[in-house]
Amino acid sequence: MTVCEYKPGLEGIPATQSAISHVDGQLGILEYRGIRVEDLAQYSTFLETAYLLIWGGLPNQNELDHFQYEIRNHRRLKYRIRDMMKCFPEGGHPMDALQACAAALGLFYSKRALDNPAYIQNAVVRLLAKIPTMVAAFQLMRKGNDPVQPRDDLDYAGNFLYMLNEREPDPLAARIFDICLTLHAEHTINASTFSAMVTASTLTDPYAVVASAVGTLAGPLHGGANEEVINMLEEIGTVENVRPYIDRCIQEKHRIMGFGHRVYKVKDPRATILQKLAEQLFEKFGGDEYYAIALELEHVVTERLGGKGVYPNVDFYSGLVYRKLGIPTDLFTPVFAIARVAGWLAHWKEQLGENRIFRPTQIYTGSHNQSYIPMADRLQIWDKQPLAGRV
Ligand code: CMC
C-alpha cells in the first residue's frame, strides 16, 4: 500500500469520488451536477435543486410536483418531538436543539432498510420536510410560544419564514430566501459533508448521518461563521474602526470571520450572489447599518490578505440577508443546515452506492513500552509534574 504524506486537515487529499458537485477554486466556479450555481439561483428553486442533487438529474414536472407534494405532507412535527423540545433550555444554542431533534427523529423509523428504495425516498422526504419545522418550532418555543403549524399553500421557503415570523412573508423575501437555500445546498466534501459520509459509511440510519453533520456544521470555522460575522460587524461598530480592527486581527493572528476558504482563492461565487440579494432587500425594505462596514471590511481584507487568496466566503454576506428576513443571528447556522441537508443526503445516497467504511490511518507520535505505575507511586510523580506537562 502507498503511504501518503501526512497533510493536516487532509488538505488536497481525495477522500472520495463524487459526481454531485464541483468547485474550481481558482476561477470561482461552483456546479451542482454540472450546472452552474448562478443558473440554479436564477432559474431553479431549492426543492428542484435538492431533487437534482439527491436523484442526480433535474425532475420533470410530474416528478417535481410529486416531490413537493410529499414534502408538504410530511412537514408537521411529531408531538413527541415537540414535547421533547419543551424540555430544552431556552438559552441553548438552536444548532444543539436541531442536532438532538434530527437524531430523535430516527427513533420513529428505527427499522433500517438501506437497500430499499422506498426507505431511502421516505428518509429524504422526512428530513427535508421536518428540519425547517424543527428550527422554527425551537425559535417560537424558546420565546414561550406554541409552534406555528406549517401552511400547505406556501412553498418551502415561504412556509419556513411564515412558521418563524408568524406572518406570511413578502413574495420577494420568500424568493430571496429560497435562493439562499439553493446557494447553501451543497459544496463538495467540506467538514460536515465528510462527517455525514463517515457516519453513512458505517451503514447507520440517515437520521444519525444528518445529526452528525449538524454537529460538525455548528463550529465557527464552518457554518457557525455566518453568526460570527454579524457579531464581528457589531463589535467593529463603525466604518472608521474597520482598518484598526483588521490590523489588530492580522497582528494577533486572529481569523477574520467570513473570509478565506480551503478551496476558493478568489471571492466565493455564492458571496457575490448573496451580496446582490442583500442589496435587493435593502432597496425594497431599507438599508442595514452594517452594510457599509461590511463593504469596507471586504475592501481592507482584500487589500491586506488578497495576496494569500483570502476573500469573502459564503458566510460573509448571508447574515446581512438573513437579518433583513427577520431571522435571529443564532438561527443563521440552523438555516444553513436546512439547506445543506440536501447535500448531506445526496452524499449519503452516493456513499451507499459504493460503500466501504472510512478507516484512515494515523502516524503515531506517542511512546512505547511504558511501565504501568502503581497508584501510590503515580501520585508522587504527578505531584511533581505540572498538569500541562503530563502525557
Ligand atoms: N482571516 C485571516 N487570515 C486568514 C483567514 C481569515 N479568515 N483565512 C485564511 N487566512 C490566512 C491564514 O492565516 C494563512 O496564512 P499563512 O499562510 O500566512 O499562515 C493562509 O490564509 C491560509 O490559511 P489556512 O489556515 O491554511 O486555511 P485553511 O484552508 O486551513 O482554513 C478556513 C480555511 C475557512 C477555516 C479559514 O479561512 C478560516 O478560518 N476562515 C474564517 C472562518 C470562516 O469564515 N469559515 C467559513 C468557511 S466557508 C463556509 C463554510 O465552510 O461554512
CSV table of C-alpha atoms and ligand atoms in Angstrom, one decimal:
chain,number,residue,atom,x,y,z
A,1,MET,CA,0.0,0.0,0.0
A,2,THR,CA,1.3,3.5,-0.8
A,3,VAL,CA,1.7,5.6,2.3
A,4,CYS,CA,0.9,9.3,1.6
A,5,GLU,CA,2.5,12.3,3.2
A,6,TYR,CA,0.6,13.5,6.3
A,7,LYS,CA,-1.4,16.7,5.5
A,8,PRO,CA,-3.0,18.4,8.4
A,9,GLY,CA,-6.7,18.9,7.7
A,10,LEU,CA,-6.3,16.4,4.8
A,11,GLU,CA,-5.6,19.3,2.5
A,12,GLY,CA,-5.6,18.2,-1.1
A,13,ILE,CA,-6.1,14.5,-0.2
A,14,PRO,CA,-9.0,12.9,-2.1
A,15,ALA,CA,-11.2,11.1,0.3
A,16,THR,CA,-13.9,10.0,-2.2
A,17,GLN,CA,-15.0,10.1,-5.8
A,18,SER,CA,-18.2,12.1,-6.3
A,19,ALA,CA,-20.5,13.2,-9.2
A,20,ILE,CA,-22.5,15.6,-7.0
A,21,SER,CA,-20.8,19.0,-7.2
A,22,HIS,CA,-17.6,20.6,-8.3
A,23,VAL,CA,-15.6,23.7,-7.2
A,24,ASP,CA,-13.0,25.4,-9.2
A,25,GLY,CA,-11.3,27.5,-6.5
A,26,GLN,CA,-9.1,29.5,-8.9
A,27,LEU,CA,-11.9,30.5,-11.2
A,28,GLY,CA,-14.6,30.8,-8.6
A,29,ILE,CA,-16.9,28.3,-10.2
A,30,LEU,CA,-19.4,26.1,-8.3
A,31,GLU,CA,-21.5,23.5,-10.2
A,32,TYR,CA,-24.2,21.1,-8.9
A,33,ARG,CA,-24.4,18.0,-11.1
A,34,GLY,CA,-22.6,20.1,-13.8
A,35,ILE,CA,-24.9,23.1,-13.6
A,36,ARG,CA,-23.5,26.4,-12.6
A,37,VAL,CA,-24.9,27.6,-9.2
A,38,GLU,CA,-25.6,31.0,-10.7
A,39,ASP,CA,-28.1,29.4,-13.2
A,40,LEU,CA,-29.7,27.4,-10.4
A,41,ALA,CA,-30.0,30.5,-8.3
A,42,GLN,CA,-31.7,32.3,-11.2
A,43,TYR,CA,-34.0,29.7,-12.7
A,44,SER,CA,-34.4,26.8,-10.2
A,45,THR,CA,-36.0,26.5,-6.7
A,46,PHE,CA,-34.5,24.9,-3.6
A,47,LEU,CA,-36.6,21.8,-3.8
A,48,GLU,CA,-35.9,21.3,-7.5
A,49,THR,CA,-32.2,21.7,-6.8
A,50,ALA,CA,-32.4,19.3,-3.8
A,51,TYR,CA,-34.0,16.8,-6.2
A,52,LEU,CA,-31.2,17.3,-8.7
A,53,LEU,CA,-28.6,16.8,-6.1
A,54,ILE,CA,-30.1,13.7,-4.5
A,55,TRP,CA,-31.5,11.9,-7.5
A,56,GLY,CA,-28.9,13.0,-10.0
A,57,GLY,CA,-30.9,14.9,-12.6
A,58,LEU,CA,-33.5,17.6,-13.0
A,59,PRO,CA,-37.0,16.4,-12.4
A,60,ASN,CA,-39.8,16.6,-15.0
A,61,GLN,CA,-43.0,18.4,-13.9
A,62,ASN,CA,-44.7,15.3,-12.6
A,63,GLU,CA,-41.6,14.2,-10.6
A,64,LEU,CA,-41.2,17.7,-9.1
A,65,ASP,CA,-45.0,18.0,-8.3
A,66,HIS,CA,-44.9,14.6,-6.5
A,67,PHE,CA,-41.7,15.5,-4.6
A,68,GLN,CA,-43.2,18.8,-3.5
A,69,TYR,CA,-46.4,17.2,-2.5
A,70,GLU,CA,-44.6,14.5,-0.4
A,71,ILE,CA,-42.6,17.2,1.4
A,72,ARG,CA,-45.7,19.3,2.1
A,73,ASN,CA,-47.3,16.2,3.6
A,74,HIS,CA,-44.5,15.5,6.0
A,75,ARG,CA,-43.8,19.0,7.3
A,76,ARG,CA,-45.6,18.5,10.6
A,77,LEU,CA,-43.6,17.9,13.8
A,78,LYS,CA,-44.3,14.7,15.7
A,79,TYR,CA,-45.9,15.7,19.0
A,80,ARG,CA,-43.4,13.7,21.0
A,81,ILE,CA,-40.5,15.7,19.4
A,82,ARG,CA,-42.4,18.8,20.3
A,83,ASP,CA,-42.7,17.6,23.9
A,84,MET,CA,-39.1,16.7,24.0
A,85,MET,CA,-38.3,20.2,22.8
A,86,LYS,CA,-40.3,21.7,25.7
A,87,CYS,CA,-37.5,20.3,28.0
A,88,PHE,CA,-34.7,22.0,26.1
A,89,PRO,CA,-33.2,25.1,27.9
A,90,GLU,CA,-34.3,28.3,26.2
A,91,GLY,CA,-30.7,29.6,26.4
A,92,GLY,CA,-29.3,26.6,24.5
A,93,HIS,CA,-28.0,27.1,21.0
A,94,PRO,CA,-30.5,26.2,18.2
A,95,MET,CA,-27.9,24.1,16.5
A,96,ASP,CA,-27.7,21.8,19.6
A,97,ALA,CA,-31.5,21.7,19.6
A,98,LEU,CA,-31.5,20.8,15.9
A,99,GLN,CA,-28.9,18.1,16.3
A,100,ALA,CA,-30.9,16.5,19.1
A,101,CYS,CA,-34.2,16.7,17.1
A,102,ALA,CA,-32.6,15.2,14.0
A,103,ALA,CA,-31.2,12.3,16.0
A,104,ALA,CA,-34.6,11.8,17.8
A,105,LEU,CA,-36.4,11.5,14.5
A,106,GLY,CA,-34.5,8.3,14.0
A,107,LEU,CA,-36.3,6.8,17.0
A,108,PHE,CA,-39.5,6.8,14.9
A,109,TYR,CA,-38.0,4.9,12.0
A,110,SER,CA,-35.7,2.5,13.7
A,111,LYS,CA,-36.3,-0.3,11.2
A,112,ARG,CA,-33.4,0.4,8.8
A,113,ALA,CA,-33.7,-0.8,5.3
A,114,LEU,CA,-30.8,0.8,3.4
A,115,ASP,CA,-31.3,-1.4,0.4
A,116,ASN,CA,-34.9,-0.5,0.0
A,117,PRO,CA,-35.5,2.5,-2.4
A,118,ALA,CA,-38.8,3.3,-0.6
A,119,TYR,CA,-36.9,3.6,2.7
A,120,ILE,CA,-34.3,6.0,1.1
A,121,GLN,CA,-37.1,8.1,-0.5
A,122,ASN,CA,-39.0,8.3,2.8
A,123,ALA,CA,-36.0,9.4,4.7
A,124,VAL,CA,-35.1,12.0,2.2
A,125,VAL,CA,-38.6,13.4,2.3
A,126,ARG,CA,-38.9,13.4,6.1
A,127,LEU,CA,-35.6,15.0,6.7
A,128,LEU,CA,-36.1,17.7,4.1
A,129,ALA,CA,-39.7,18.3,5.3
A,130,LYS,CA,-39.2,18.3,9.1
A,131,ILE,CA,-35.9,20.1,9.6
A,132,PRO,CA,-37.3,23.6,8.9
A,133,THR,CA,-40.3,22.9,11.1
A,134,MET,CA,-37.9,21.9,14.0
A,135,VAL,CA,-35.8,25.1,13.6
A,136,ALA,CA,-38.9,27.3,13.5
A,137,ALA,CA,-40.5,25.5,16.4
A,138,PHE,CA,-37.5,25.9,18.7
A,139,GLN,CA,-37.4,29.6,17.9
A,140,LEU,CA,-41.1,30.0,19.0
A,141,MET,CA,-40.9,27.7,21.9
A,142,ARG,CA,-37.9,29.3,23.5
A,143,LYS,CA,-39.9,32.6,23.5
A,144,GLY,CA,-42.7,30.7,25.3
A,145,ASN,CA,-45.0,30.5,22.3
A,146,ASP,CA,-46.6,27.4,20.7
A,147,PRO,CA,-45.1,26.3,17.3
A,148,VAL,CA,-46.9,27.5,14.2
A,149,GLN,CA,-48.4,24.8,12.0
A,150,PRO,CA,-47.0,24.6,8.5
A,151,ARG,CA,-49.2,26.0,5.8
A,152,ASP,CA,-49.9,23.8,2.8
A,153,ASP,CA,-50.5,26.7,0.4
A,154,LEU,CA,-47.0,28.1,1.0
A,155,ASP,CA,-43.8,26.9,-0.7
A,156,TYR,CA,-40.8,25.5,1.1
A,157,ALA,CA,-39.1,28.9,1.7
A,158,GLY,CA,-42.3,30.9,2.2
A,159,ASN,CA,-43.6,28.3,4.7
A,160,PHE,CA,-40.4,28.4,6.8
A,161,LEU,CA,-40.5,32.2,7.0
A,162,TYR,CA,-44.2,32.0,7.9
A,163,MET,CA,-43.6,29.5,10.7
A,164,LEU,CA,-40.7,31.6,12.0
A,165,ASN,CA,-42.1,35.1,11.9
A,166,GLU,CA,-45.8,34.1,12.4
A,167,ARG,CA,-46.8,36.1,9.3
A,168,GLU,CA,-46.9,35.4,5.6
A,169,PRO,CA,-43.7,36.7,4.0
A,170,ASP,CA,-43.4,39.2,1.3
A,171,PRO,CA,-43.0,37.3,-2.0
A,172,LEU,CA,-39.6,38.9,-2.8
A,173,ALA,CA,-38.4,37.9,0.7
A,174,ALA,CA,-39.6,34.3,0.2
A,175,ARG,CA,-38.0,34.1,-3.2
A,176,ILE,CA,-34.7,35.5,-1.9
A,177,PHE,CA,-34.7,33.1,1.0
A,178,ASP,CA,-35.3,30.2,-1.5
A,179,ILE,CA,-32.2,31.3,-3.5
A,180,CYS,CA,-30.2,31.4,-0.2
A,181,LEU,CA,-31.2,27.8,0.4
A,182,THR,CA,-30.2,26.8,-3.2
A,183,LEU,CA,-26.8,28.5,-2.7
A,184,HIS,CA,-26.1,26.6,0.6
A,185,ALA,CA,-27.5,23.3,-0.6
A,186,GLU,CA,-24.2,21.6,-1.4
A,187,HIS,CA,-20.5,22.2,-1.5
A,188,THR,CA,-18.4,19.1,-2.2
A,189,ILE,CA,-16.6,17.4,0.6
A,190,ASN,CA,-16.5,20.0,3.3
A,191,ALA,CA,-16.2,19.2,7.0
A,192,SER,CA,-19.9,18.5,7.7
A,193,THR,CA,-20.4,16.5,4.5
A,194,PHE,CA,-17.3,14.5,5.3
A,195,SER,CA,-18.7,13.9,8.7
A,196,ALA,CA,-22.0,12.7,7.1
A,197,MET,CA,-20.1,10.4,4.8
A,198,VAL,CA,-18.1,8.8,7.6
A,199,THR,CA,-21.2,8.2,9.6
A,200,ALA,CA,-23.0,6.9,6.5
A,201,SER,CA,-20.2,4.5,5.8
A,202,THR,CA,-20.9,2.6,8.9
A,203,LEU,CA,-24.4,1.9,7.5
A,204,THR,CA,-26.2,3.6,10.3
A,205,ASP,CA,-29.5,5.4,9.7
A,206,PRO,CA,-29.8,8.7,7.8
A,207,TYR,CA,-31.1,10.5,10.9
A,208,ALA,CA,-27.8,9.8,12.6
A,209,VAL,CA,-26.0,10.8,9.4
A,210,VAL,CA,-27.7,14.2,9.4
A,211,ALA,CA,-27.4,14.6,13.2
A,212,SER,CA,-23.6,14.1,13.0
A,213,ALA,CA,-23.4,16.6,10.1
A,214,VAL,CA,-25.4,19.2,12.0
A,215,GLY,CA,-22.9,18.9,14.9
A,216,THR,CA,-20.0,19.4,12.6
A,217,LEU,CA,-21.6,22.4,10.7
A,218,ALA,CA,-22.1,24.2,14.0
A,219,GLY,CA,-18.4,25.1,14.5
A,220,PRO,CA,-17.2,28.7,13.9
A,221,LEU,CA,-14.7,27.6,11.3
A,222,HIS,CA,-17.5,26.1,9.2
A,223,GLY,CA,-21.2,27.0,9.2
A,224,GLY,CA,-21.0,28.9,12.5
A,225,ALA,CA,-19.0,31.6,10.8
A,226,ASN,CA,-22.2,33.3,9.5
A,227,GLU,CA,-23.3,34.1,13.0
A,228,GLU,CA,-19.7,35.2,14.0
A,229,VAL,CA,-19.7,37.7,11.0
A,230,ILE,CA,-22.6,39.6,12.4
A,231,ASN,CA,-21.1,39.6,15.9
A,232,MET,CA,-17.9,40.9,14.3
A,233,LEU,CA,-19.7,43.7,12.4
A,234,GLU,CA,-21.4,44.7,15.7
A,235,GLU,CA,-18.1,44.7,17.5
A,236,ILE,CA,-16.5,46.9,14.8
A,237,GLY,CA,-19.4,49.3,15.0
A,238,THR,CA,-18.2,52.0,12.5
A,239,VAL,CA,-16.6,52.2,9.1
A,240,GLU,CA,-13.6,54.1,10.7
A,241,ASN,CA,-12.9,51.2,13.0
A,242,VAL,CA,-12.5,48.6,10.2
A,243,ARG,CA,-8.9,49.3,9.4
A,244,PRO,CA,-7.6,49.2,13.0
A,245,TYR,CA,-9.7,46.1,13.6
A,246,ILE,CA,-8.1,44.3,10.7
A,247,ASP,CA,-4.7,45.5,11.6
A,248,ARG,CA,-5.2,44.0,15.1
A,249,CYS,CA,-6.5,40.7,13.8
A,250,ILE,CA,-3.5,40.3,11.5
A,251,GLN,CA,-1.1,41.3,14.1
A,252,GLU,CA,-2.6,38.9,16.7
A,253,LYS,CA,-3.2,36.2,14.1
A,254,HIS,CA,-6.9,36.2,14.6
A,255,ARG,CA,-9.2,34.8,11.9
A,256,ILE,CA,-11.5,37.3,10.2
A,257,MET,CA,-14.8,35.6,10.1
A,258,GLY,CA,-16.5,35.2,6.7
A,259,PHE,CA,-13.1,35.3,4.9
A,260,GLY,CA,-10.9,32.6,3.5
A,261,HIS,CA,-11.6,29.2,2.2
A,262,ARG,CA,-9.7,25.9,1.7
A,263,VAL,CA,-10.6,25.7,-1.9
A,264,TYR,CA,-11.5,29.2,-3.2
A,265,LYS,CA,-8.6,31.5,-3.7
A,266,VAL,CA,-10.9,34.2,-5.2
A,267,LYS,CA,-14.3,35.6,-4.0
A,268,ASP,CA,-16.7,32.8,-3.4
A,269,PRO,CA,-19.3,32.9,-6.2
A,270,ARG,CA,-22.0,32.4,-3.6
A,271,ALA,CA,-20.8,35.6,-1.7
A,272,THR,CA,-21.2,37.6,-5.0
A,273,ILE,CA,-24.8,36.4,-5.4
A,274,LEU,CA,-25.7,36.9,-1.7
A,275,GLN,CA,-24.3,40.4,-1.8
A,276,LYS,CA,-26.6,41.2,-4.7
A,277,LEU,CA,-29.6,39.6,-2.8
A,278,ALA,CA,-28.8,41.8,0.2
A,279,GLU,CA,-28.8,44.9,-2.0
A,280,GLN,CA,-32.2,43.9,-3.5
A,281,LEU,CA,-33.6,43.5,0.0
A,282,PHE,CA,-32.2,46.9,1.1
A,283,GLU,CA,-33.7,48.5,-1.9
A,284,LYS,CA,-37.2,47.2,-1.1
A,285,PHE,CA,-37.1,47.2,2.8
A,286,GLY,CA,-34.5,49.8,3.7
A,287,GLY,CA,-30.8,49.5,4.3
A,288,ASP,CA,-28.7,47.9,7.1
A,289,GLU,CA,-26.3,49.9,9.2
A,290,TYR,CA,-23.8,47.0,9.0
A,291,TYR,CA,-23.6,47.0,5.2
A,292,ALA,CA,-21.2,50.0,4.9
A,293,ILE,CA,-18.9,48.3,7.5
A,294,ALA,CA,-19.1,45.0,5.5
A,295,LEU,CA,-18.1,46.8,2.3
A,296,GLU,CA,-15.1,48.5,4.0
A,297,LEU,CA,-14.2,45.2,5.6
A,298,GLU,CA,-14.1,43.4,2.2
A,299,HIS,CA,-12.1,46.3,0.8
A,300,VAL,CA,-9.5,46.3,3.6
A,301,VAL,CA,-9.2,42.5,3.8
A,302,THR,CA,-8.8,42.2,0.1
A,303,GLU,CA,-6.0,44.8,0.2
A,304,ARG,CA,-4.2,43.2,3.1
A,305,LEU,CA,-4.9,39.4,2.6
A,306,GLY,CA,-5.9,39.1,-1.1
A,307,GLY,CA,-2.4,38.1,-1.9
A,308,LYS,CA,-2.9,35.0,0.2
A,309,GLY,CA,-6.2,34.2,-1.6
A,310,VAL,CA,-8.3,35.4,1.4
A,311,TYR,CA,-11.6,36.8,0.1
A,312,PRO,CA,-15.2,36.8,1.3
A,313,ASN,CA,-16.7,33.3,1.5
A,314,VAL,CA,-20.4,32.3,1.6
A,315,ASP,CA,-20.8,33.2,5.2
A,316,PHE,CA,-19.8,36.9,4.8
A,317,TYR,CA,-23.0,38.4,3.2
A,318,SER,CA,-25.5,35.7,4.1
A,319,GLY,CA,-26.1,37.2,7.6
A,320,LEU,CA,-27.0,40.5,6.2
A,321,VAL,CA,-29.6,38.8,4.0
A,322,TYR,CA,-31.0,36.8,6.9
A,323,ARG,CA,-31.2,39.9,9.2
A,324,LYS,CA,-33.5,41.6,6.7
A,325,LEU,CA,-35.6,38.5,6.5
A,326,GLY,CA,-36.2,38.7,10.3
A,327,ILE,CA,-34.0,35.7,11.1
A,328,PRO,CA,-32.3,36.0,14.5
A,329,THR,CA,-28.5,35.7,14.5
A,330,ASP,CA,-28.2,32.4,16.3
A,331,LEU,CA,-30.6,30.8,13.7
A,332,PHE,CA,-28.2,31.6,10.8
A,333,THR,CA,-26.4,28.3,11.1
A,334,PRO,CA,-29.6,26.2,11.5
A,335,VAL,CA,-30.8,27.9,8.3
A,336,PHE,CA,-27.6,26.8,6.6
A,337,ALA,CA,-28.3,23.3,7.9
A,338,ILE,CA,-31.9,23.4,6.4
A,339,ALA,CA,-30.3,23.9,3.0
A,340,ARG,CA,-27.3,21.6,3.4
A,341,VAL,CA,-29.5,18.6,4.4
A,342,ALA,CA,-30.0,18.3,0.6
A,343,GLY,CA,-26.2,17.9,0.0
A,344,TRP,CA,-25.7,15.6,3.0
A,345,LEU,CA,-28.5,13.3,1.8
A,346,ALA,CA,-27.1,13.3,-1.8
A,347,HIS,CA,-23.7,12.2,-0.3
A,348,TRP,CA,-25.4,9.7,1.9
A,349,LYS,CA,-27.1,8.1,-1.1
A,350,GLU,CA,-23.9,8.2,-3.2
A,351,GLN,CA,-21.9,6.7,-0.3
A,352,LEU,CA,-24.4,3.8,0.0
A,353,GLY,CA,-24.0,3.1,-3.7
A,354,GLU,CA,-20.4,2.1,-3.4
A,355,ASN,CA,-19.8,1.8,0.3
A,356,ARG,CA,-16.6,1.0,2.1
A,357,ILE,CA,-16.3,2.0,5.7
A,358,PHE,CA,-14.0,5.0,6.3
A,359,ARG,CA,-11.0,3.9,8.3
A,360,PRO,CA,-7.9,6.1,7.6
A,361,THR,CA,-4.6,5.5,9.2
A,362,GLN,CA,-2.6,7.7,11.5
A,363,ILE,CA,1.0,8.5,12.3
A,364,TYR,CA,1.5,7.5,15.9
A,365,THR,CA,3.6,10.1,17.9
A,366,GLY,CA,3.2,8.6,21.4
A,367,SER,CA,5.6,6.5,23.3
A,368,HIS,CA,6.1,2.7,23.6
A,369,ASN,CA,7.0,0.2,26.3
A,370,GLN,CA,6.0,2.4,29.2
A,371,SER,CA,5.7,0.6,32.5
A,372,TYR,CA,2.4,0.5,34.5
A,373,ILE,CA,2.9,2.8,37.5
A,374,PRO,CA,1.1,1.7,40.7
A,375,MET,CA,-1.3,4.3,42.1
A,376,ALA,CA,0.7,5.2,45.2
A,377,ASP,CA,3.8,6.0,43.1
A,378,ARG,CA,1.8,7.7,40.4
A,379,LEU,CA,0.5,10.4,42.8
A,380,GLN,CA,4.0,11.2,43.9
A,381,ILE,CA,5.3,11.5,40.4
A,382,TRP,CA,2.3,13.7,39.2
A,383,ASP,CA,2.6,15.9,42.3
A,384,LYS,CA,6.0,17.0,41.0
A,385,GLN,CA,4.9,17.4,37.4
A,386,PRO,CA,2.5,20.3,36.4
A,387,LEU,CA,-0.7,19.2,34.8
A,388,ALA,CA,0.1,20.7,31.4
A,389,GLY,CA,3.3,18.6,31.2
A,390,ARG,CA,1.6,15.2,31.7
A,391,VAL,CA,1.3,12.9,28.8
B,1,CMC,N1,-8.5,35.6,8.5
B,1,CMC,C1,-7.2,35.9,8.4
B,1,CMC,N2,-6.3,35.1,7.8
B,1,CMC,C2,-6.8,34.1,7.1
B,1,CMC,C3,-8.1,33.7,7.1
B,1,CMC,C4,-9.0,34.6,7.8
B,1,CMC,N3,-10.3,34.4,7.8
B,1,CMC,N4,-8.3,32.6,6.4
B,1,CMC,C5,-7.1,32.2,6.0
B,1,CMC,N5,-6.2,33.1,6.4
B,1,CMC,C6,-4.7,33.1,6.1
B,1,CMC,C7,-4.1,32.1,7.1
B,1,CMC,O1,-3.6,32.8,8.3
B,1,CMC,C8,-2.9,31.6,6.3
B,1,CMC,O2,-1.9,32.5,6.3
B,1,CMC,P1,-0.3,32.0,6.5
B,1,CMC,O3,-0.1,31.1,5.2
B,1,CMC,O4,0.5,33.2,6.4
B,1,CMC,O5,-0.3,31.2,7.7
B,1,CMC,C9,-3.5,31.5,4.9
B,1,CMC,O6,-4.5,32.5,4.9
B,1,CMC,C10,-4.0,30.1,4.6
B,1,CMC,O7,-5.0,29.7,5.6
B,1,CMC,P2,-5.2,28.3,6.1
B,1,CMC,O8,-5.3,28.3,7.6
B,1,CMC,O9,-4.2,27.3,5.5
B,1,CMC,O10,-6.6,28.0,5.5
B,1,CMC,P3,-7.5,26.7,5.8
B,1,CMC,O11,-7.8,26.1,4.5
B,1,CMC,O12,-6.8,25.7,6.8
B,1,CMC,O13,-8.8,27.3,6.5
B,1,CMC,C11,-10.8,28.4,6.8
B,1,CMC,C12,-9.9,27.7,5.8
B,1,CMC,C13,-12.2,28.6,6.2
B,1,CMC,C14,-11.0,27.5,8.1
B,1,CMC,C15,-10.2,29.7,7.2
B,1,CMC,O14,-10.0,30.6,6.0
B,1,CMC,C16,-10.9,30.5,8.3
B,1,CMC,O15,-10.7,30.2,9.5
B,1,CMC,N6,-11.8,31.4,7.9
B,1,CMC,C17,-12.6,32.1,8.9
B,1,CMC,C18,-13.8,31.3,9.3
B,1,CMC,C19,-14.8,31.2,8.2
B,1,CMC,O16,-15.2,32.2,7.6
B,1,CMC,N7,-15.3,30.0,7.9
B,1,CMC,C20,-16.3,29.7,6.9
B,1,CMC,C21,-15.7,28.9,5.8
B,1,CMC,S1,-16.6,28.9,4.3
B,1,CMC,C22,-18.1,28.2,4.6
B,1,CMC,C23,-18.2,27.0,5.5
B,1,CMC,O17,-17.4,26.1,5.5
B,1,CMC,O18,-19.1,27.0,6.3
